[in-house]
Amino acid sequence: MSLVKEYEAKLDSKHRITIRGSEYQYFQVKQYGDGHLELLPRVLVDPKEISKNTLKMMDKSVENLRNGKVSEPINFGSIKED
Amino acid sequence: MDFNIRMGVPEMEDLWKDLCKKSKEGTLKGHDKKLLKKLTKVLRFLQNDPKYPGLRTHEINILSKRYGIKVWQSYLENNTPSAGRLFWVYGPERKDITIIGIEPHPEDKKDGYEKIRLSSLKNIHG
């Protein structure tokens, strides 16, 4: 894995740091005892794959949406809570 | 603002109704019981606050481009590598959210269901 960028950063008055030009929006943050931090992109944020069945369902759903054929609002009242 | 939650396809609506019916009858078991619990929790959050942090809601740009409408993804659970996902859009009316997809799909088998890479998708909207 090659280094793409290296720079110095300072926490602002609200303890925030600016990350420059990141490809990801969500990170898992690990804080270590010696003060160093790791930011790991949450790779599940943008799924690289999707099932063919789910995609087919979405194609059909969007078509129905455009034709005004979606369901009535669902009712949570019919669920028996444990 | 409370949103109305609608289903984009009849099979999603049927799945929901079937789970609710079994829940009412007390015949819901195993996987179906867990699925209904997760779905109910997530759909209630969507109804009240689609941006609730626990949902990890975010836009899936590739799908938004495909359909010409913003497509959002929310997780059915957290801290699970195989967490289920719901895909949804705002609309058709201002107070509506329509569920357009669920992963894993109810018909996906445990092993070997065919997957597609999102990067290979083409736009299909007019």
mmCIF file of C-alpha atoms in Angstrom:
data_model
loop_
_atom_site.group_PDB
_atom_site.id
_atom_site.type_symbol
_atom_site.label_atom_id
_atom_site.label_comp_id
_atom_site.label_asym_id
_atom_site.label_seq_id
_atom_site.Cartn_x
_atom_site.Cartn_y
_atom_site.Cartn_z
ATOM 1 C CA MET A 1 0.000 0.000 0.000
ATOM 2 C CA SER A 2 1.594 3.279 -1.114
ATOM 3 C CA LEU A 3 1.484 6.554 0.787
ATOM 4 C CA VAL A 4 -0.701 9.059 -1.061
ATOM 5 C CA LYS A 5 -0.550 12.083 1.199
ATOM 6 C CA GLU A 6 1.260 13.214 4.306
ATOM 7 C CA TYR A 7 0.683 16.442 6.179
ATOM 8 C CA GLU A 8 0.569 17.952 9.618
ATOM 9 C CA ALA A 9 -2.711 18.819 11.243
ATOM 10 C CA LYS A 10 -3.800 20.591 14.362
ATOM 11 C CA LEU A 11 -6.943 20.126 16.431
ATOM 12 C CA ASP A 12 -9.130 23.216 16.348
ATOM 13 C CA SER A 13 -10.757 24.774 19.399
ATOM 14 C CA LYS A 14 -13.506 22.131 19.221
ATOM 15 C CA HIS A 15 -11.030 19.239 19.036
ATOM 16 C CA ARG A 16 -11.706 18.657 15.358
ATOM 17 C CA ILE A 17 -9.221 17.808 12.691
ATOM 18 C CA THR A 18 -9.608 18.273 8.932
ATOM 19 C CA ILE A 19 -8.964 15.317 6.668
ATOM 20 C CA ARG A 20 -8.050 16.466 3.192
ATOM 21 C CA GLY A 21 -9.604 14.947 0.064
ATOM 22 C CA SER A 22 -10.810 11.689 1.580
ATOM 23 C CA GLU A 23 -12.557 9.153 -0.621
ATOM 24 C CA TYR A 24 -14.600 7.885 2.320
ATOM 25 C CA GLN A 25 -17.068 9.556 4.603
ATOM 26 C CA TYR A 26 -17.264 7.099 7.470
ATOM 27 C CA PHE A 27 -14.372 5.795 9.513
ATOM 28 C CA GLN A 28 -13.726 3.534 12.415
ATOM 29 C CA VAL A 29 -11.428 5.426 14.814
ATOM 30 C CA LYS A 30 -8.887 3.624 16.980
ATOM 31 C CA GLN A 31 -7.157 5.566 19.719
ATOM 32 C CA TYR A 32 -4.021 4.128 21.253
ATOM 33 C CA GLY A 33 -2.371 4.701 24.606
ATOM 34 C CA ASP A 34 0.676 6.334 23.059
ATOM 35 C CA GLY A 35 -1.516 8.960 21.401
ATOM 36 C CA HIS A 36 -1.493 7.705 17.857
ATOM 37 C CA LEU A 37 -4.759 7.347 15.982
ATOM 38 C CA GLU A 38 -5.874 5.024 13.226
ATOM 39 C CA LEU A 39 -8.681 5.900 10.862
ATOM 40 C CA LEU A 40 -10.027 2.871 9.012
ATOM 41 C CA PRO A 41 -12.525 3.505 6.197
ATOM 42 C CA ARG A 42 -15.732 1.605 6.684
ATOM 43 C CA VAL A 43 -15.670 -0.417 3.488
ATOM 44 C CA LEU A 44 -19.289 -1.471 3.946
ATOM 45 C CA VAL A 45 -20.404 2.113 3.238
ATOM 46 C CA ASP A 46 -20.388 1.632 -0.497
ATOM 47 C CA PRO A 47 -21.178 -1.999 -1.214
ATOM 48 C CA LYS A 48 -19.203 -3.145 -4.191
ATOM 49 C CA GLU A 49 -21.623 -5.931 -4.936
ATOM 50 C CA ILE A 50 -25.299 -6.532 -4.817
ATOM 51 C CA SER A 51 -27.371 -9.611 -5.467
ATOM 52 C CA LYS A 52 -28.964 -9.920 -8.892
ATOM 53 C CA ASN A 53 -32.333 -10.543 -7.241
ATOM 54 C CA THR A 54 -32.082 -7.355 -5.202
ATOM 55 C CA LEU A 55 -31.125 -5.329 -8.265
ATOM 56 C CA LYS A 56 -34.068 -6.754 -10.198
ATOM 57 C CA MET A 57 -36.334 -5.847 -7.289
ATOM 58 C CA MET A 58 -35.004 -2.298 -7.263
ATOM 59 C CA ASP A 59 -35.436 -1.918 -11.034
ATOM 60 C CA LYS A 60 -39.054 -2.996 -10.685
ATOM 61 C CA SER A 61 -39.646 -0.838 -7.597
ATOM 62 C CA VAL A 62 -38.414 2.314 -9.280
ATOM 63 C CA GLU A 63 -40.551 1.557 -12.325
ATOM 64 C CA ASN A 64 -43.578 1.107 -10.030
ATOM 65 C CA LEU A 65 -42.734 4.321 -8.226
ATOM 66 C CA ARG A 66 -42.696 6.215 -11.523
ATOM 67 C CA ASN A 67 -46.057 4.662 -12.488
ATOM 68 C CA GLY A 68 -47.625 5.406 -9.096
ATOM 69 C CA LYS A 69 -47.940 1.729 -8.222
ATOM 70 C CA VAL A 70 -46.385 1.522 -4.752
ATOM 71 C CA SER A 71 -48.132 0.047 -1.723
ATOM 72 C CA GLU A 72 -50.301 1.813 0.806
ATOM 73 C CA PRO A 73 -48.388 2.976 3.926
ATOM 74 C CA ILE A 74 -47.511 0.004 6.088
ATOM 75 C CA ASN A 75 -49.169 -0.436 9.416
ATOM 76 C CA PHE A 76 -47.082 -1.251 12.482
ATOM 77 C CA GLY A 77 -50.157 -1.845 14.579
ATOM 78 C CA SER A 78 -50.532 -5.421 13.359
ATOM 79 C CA ILE A 79 -47.265 -6.544 14.939
ATOM 80 C CA LYS A 80 -47.323 -8.422 18.198
ATOM 81 C CA GLU A 81 -44.414 -7.124 20.297
ATOM 82 C CA ASP A 82 -42.492 -9.591 22.465
ATOM 83 C CA MET B 1 -41.862 14.738 10.414
ATOM 84 C CA ASP B 2 -43.292 11.199 10.309
ATOM 85 C CA PHE B 3 -42.944 9.547 6.941
ATOM 86 C CA ASN B 4 -45.277 7.006 5.379
ATOM 87 C CA ILE B 5 -43.341 3.839 4.604
ATOM 88 C CA ARG B 6 -44.377 2.175 1.353
ATOM 89 C CA MET B 7 -43.136 -0.894 -0.473
ATOM 90 C CA GLY B 8 -41.997 -0.633 -4.067
ATOM 91 C CA VAL B 9 -42.961 -4.130 -5.191
ATOM 92 C CA PRO B 10 -45.811 -6.482 -4.222
ATOM 93 C CA GLU B 11 -43.434 -9.218 -3.030
ATOM 94 C CA MET B 12 -41.955 -6.872 -0.411
ATOM 95 C CA GLU B 13 -45.450 -5.953 0.710
ATOM 96 C CA ASP B 14 -46.410 -9.651 0.777
ATOM 97 C CA LEU B 15 -43.319 -10.484 2.814
ATOM 98 C CA TRP B 16 -44.194 -7.805 5.352
ATOM 99 C CA LYS B 17 -47.848 -8.853 5.561
ATOM 100 C CA ASP B 18 -46.898 -12.517 5.890
ATOM 101 C CA LEU B 19 -44.478 -11.798 8.719
ATOM 102 C CA CYS B 20 -47.055 -9.626 10.520
ATOM 103 C CA LYS B 21 -49.769 -12.262 10.121
ATOM 104 C CA LYS B 22 -47.543 -14.978 11.553
ATOM 105 C CA SER B 23 -46.528 -12.653 14.378
ATOM 106 C CA LYS B 24 -50.171 -12.032 15.242
ATOM 107 C CA GLU B 25 -50.916 -15.772 15.125
ATOM 108 C CA GLY B 26 -47.888 -16.560 17.253
ATOM 109 C CA THR B 27 -46.426 -18.836 14.580
ATOM 110 C CA LEU B 28 -43.370 -16.760 13.778
ATOM 111 C CA LYS B 29 -40.134 -18.662 14.356
ATOM 112 C CA GLY B 30 -36.389 -18.608 13.797
ATOM 113 C CA HIS B 31 -35.094 -16.541 10.892
ATOM 114 C CA ASP B 32 -38.506 -14.966 10.165
ATOM 115 C CA LYS B 33 -38.870 -13.832 13.756
ATOM 116 C CA LYS B 34 -35.443 -12.184 13.682
ATOM 117 C CA LEU B 35 -36.149 -10.597 10.305
ATOM 118 C CA LEU B 36 -39.439 -9.079 11.454
ATOM 119 C CA LYS B 37 -37.805 -7.710 14.586
ATOM 120 C CA LYS B 38 -34.996 -6.087 12.563
ATOM 121 C CA LEU B 39 -37.328 -4.774 9.867
ATOM 122 C CA THR B 40 -39.779 -3.307 12.370
ATOM 123 C CA LYS B 41 -37.014 -1.539 14.245
ATOM 124 C CA VAL B 42 -35.439 -0.082 11.095
ATOM 125 C CA LEU B 43 -38.727 0.890 9.435
ATOM 126 C CA ARG B 44 -39.866 2.676 12.584
ATOM 127 C CA PHE B 45 -36.597 4.619 12.646
ATOM 128 C CA LEU B 46 -37.013 5.458 8.968
ATOM 129 C CA GLN B 47 -40.528 6.633 9.639
ATOM 130 C CA ASN B 48 -39.406 8.985 12.398
ATOM 131 C CA ASP B 49 -35.872 9.905 11.402
ATOM 132 C CA PRO B 50 -34.223 8.455 8.259
ATOM 133 C CA LYS B 51 -30.906 9.956 9.338
ATOM 134 C CA TYR B 52 -30.884 8.280 12.753
ATOM 135 C CA PRO B 53 -27.186 7.455 13.353
ATOM 136 C CA GLY B 54 -27.725 3.756 14.073
ATOM 137 C CA LEU B 55 -29.089 3.225 10.553
ATOM 138 C CA ARG B 56 -25.831 4.403 8.960
ATOM 139 C CA THR B 57 -27.971 5.863 6.190
ATOM 140 C CA HIS B 58 -26.029 7.051 3.188
ATOM 141 C CA GLU B 59 -26.552 7.563 -0.504
ATOM 142 C CA ILE B 60 -25.429 4.926 -2.974
ATOM 143 C CA ASN B 61 -24.256 7.168 -5.796
ATOM 144 C CA ILE B 62 -24.026 4.435 -8.411
ATOM 145 C CA LEU B 63 -27.663 3.473 -7.837
ATOM 146 C CA SER B 64 -28.735 7.126 -7.746
ATOM 147 C CA LYS B 65 -27.156 7.615 -11.162
ATOM 148 C CA ARG B 66 -28.721 4.411 -12.456
ATOM 149 C CA TYR B 67 -32.245 5.490 -11.556
ATOM 150 C CA GLY B 68 -31.973 9.287 -11.736
ATOM 151 C CA ILE B 69 -33.256 9.577 -8.178
ATOM 152 C CA LYS B 70 -31.323 9.566 -4.904
ATOM 153 C CA VAL B 71 -31.125 6.009 -3.546
ATOM 154 C CA TRP B 72 -30.336 5.554 0.123
ATOM 155 C CA GLN B 73 -29.082 2.556 2.012
ATOM 156 C CA SER B 74 -29.701 1.785 5.686
ATOM 157 C CA TYR B 75 -28.385 -1.167 7.626
ATOM 158 C CA LEU B 76 -30.707 -3.642 9.307
ATOM 159 C CA GLU B 77 -28.162 -4.203 12.066
ATOM 160 C CA ASN B 78 -24.790 -2.961 13.285
ATOM 161 C CA ASN B 79 -21.441 -4.537 14.052
ATOM 162 C CA THR B 80 -22.198 -7.515 11.839
ATOM 163 C CA PRO B 81 -20.159 -8.261 8.720
ATOM 164 C CA SER B 82 -23.159 -9.782 6.980
ATOM 165 C CA ALA B 83 -25.638 -7.087 8.036
ATOM 166 C CA GLY B 84 -28.747 -6.871 5.908
ATOM 167 C CA ARG B 85 -29.443 -3.654 4.029
ATOM 168 C CA LEU B 86 -32.523 -1.741 2.990
ATOM 169 C CA PHE B 87 -32.533 0.446 -0.099
ATOM 170 C CA TRP B 88 -35.046 3.263 -0.271
ATOM 171 C CA VAL B 89 -35.971 6.540 -1.912
ATOM 172 C CA TYR B 90 -38.024 9.557 -0.908
ATOM 173 C CA GLY B 91 -41.402 9.679 -2.644
ATOM 174 C CA PRO B 92 -43.743 9.362 -4.422
ATOM 175 C CA GLU B 93 -45.169 12.159 -2.256
ATOM 176 C CA ARG B 94 -43.276 14.504 -0.001
ATOM 177 C CA LYS B 95 -44.117 12.585 3.175
ATOM 178 C CA ASP B 96 -43.328 9.171 1.706
ATOM 179 C CA ILE B 97 -40.397 6.804 1.816
ATOM 180 C CA THR B 98 -40.551 3.857 -0.560
ATOM 181 C CA ILE B 99 -38.537 0.729 0.151
ATOM 182 C CA ILE B 100 -37.158 -0.352 -3.217
ATOM 183 C CA GLY B 101 -34.939 -3.260 -2.207
ATOM 184 C CA ILE B 102 -33.671 -5.479 0.547
ATOM 185 C CA GLU B 103 -30.423 -7.427 0.739
ATOM 186 C CA PRO B 104 -30.217 -10.317 1.163
ATOM 187 C CA HIS B 105 -33.201 -10.781 -1.104
ATOM 188 C CA PRO B 106 -35.798 -13.237 0.304
ATOM 189 C CA GLU B 107 -35.132 -15.557 -2.633
ATOM 190 C CA ASP B 108 -31.383 -15.570 -2.297
ATOM 191 C CA LYS B 109 -30.136 -18.950 -1.216
ATOM 192 C CA LYS B 110 -27.546 -19.242 1.500
ATOM 193 C CA ASP B 111 -24.822 -20.232 -0.928
ATOM 194 C CA GLY B 112 -24.079 -19.091 -4.410
ATOM 195 C CA TYR B 113 -26.669 -16.458 -5.263
ATOM 196 C CA GLU B 114 -25.492 -14.454 -8.219
ATOM 197 C CA LYS B 115 -23.961 -11.087 -7.438
ATOM 198 C CA ILE B 116 -23.344 -8.050 -9.621
ATOM 199 C CA ARG B 117 -20.608 -5.471 -9.191
ATOM 200 C CA LEU B 118 -22.144 -2.017 -8.816
ATOM 201 C CA SER B 119 -19.347 -0.478 -10.863
ATOM 202 C CA SER B 120 -20.612 -2.415 -13.883
ATOM 203 C CA LEU B 121 -24.154 -0.977 -13.738
ATOM 204 C CA LYS B 122 -25.493 1.246 -16.467
ATOM 205 C CA ASN B 123 -28.002 4.065 -16.139
ATOM 206 C CA ILE B 124 -31.522 3.017 -17.006
ATOM 207 C CA HIS B 125 -33.485 6.173 -16.354
ATOM 208 C CA GLY B 126 -34.716 8.189 -19.336
#
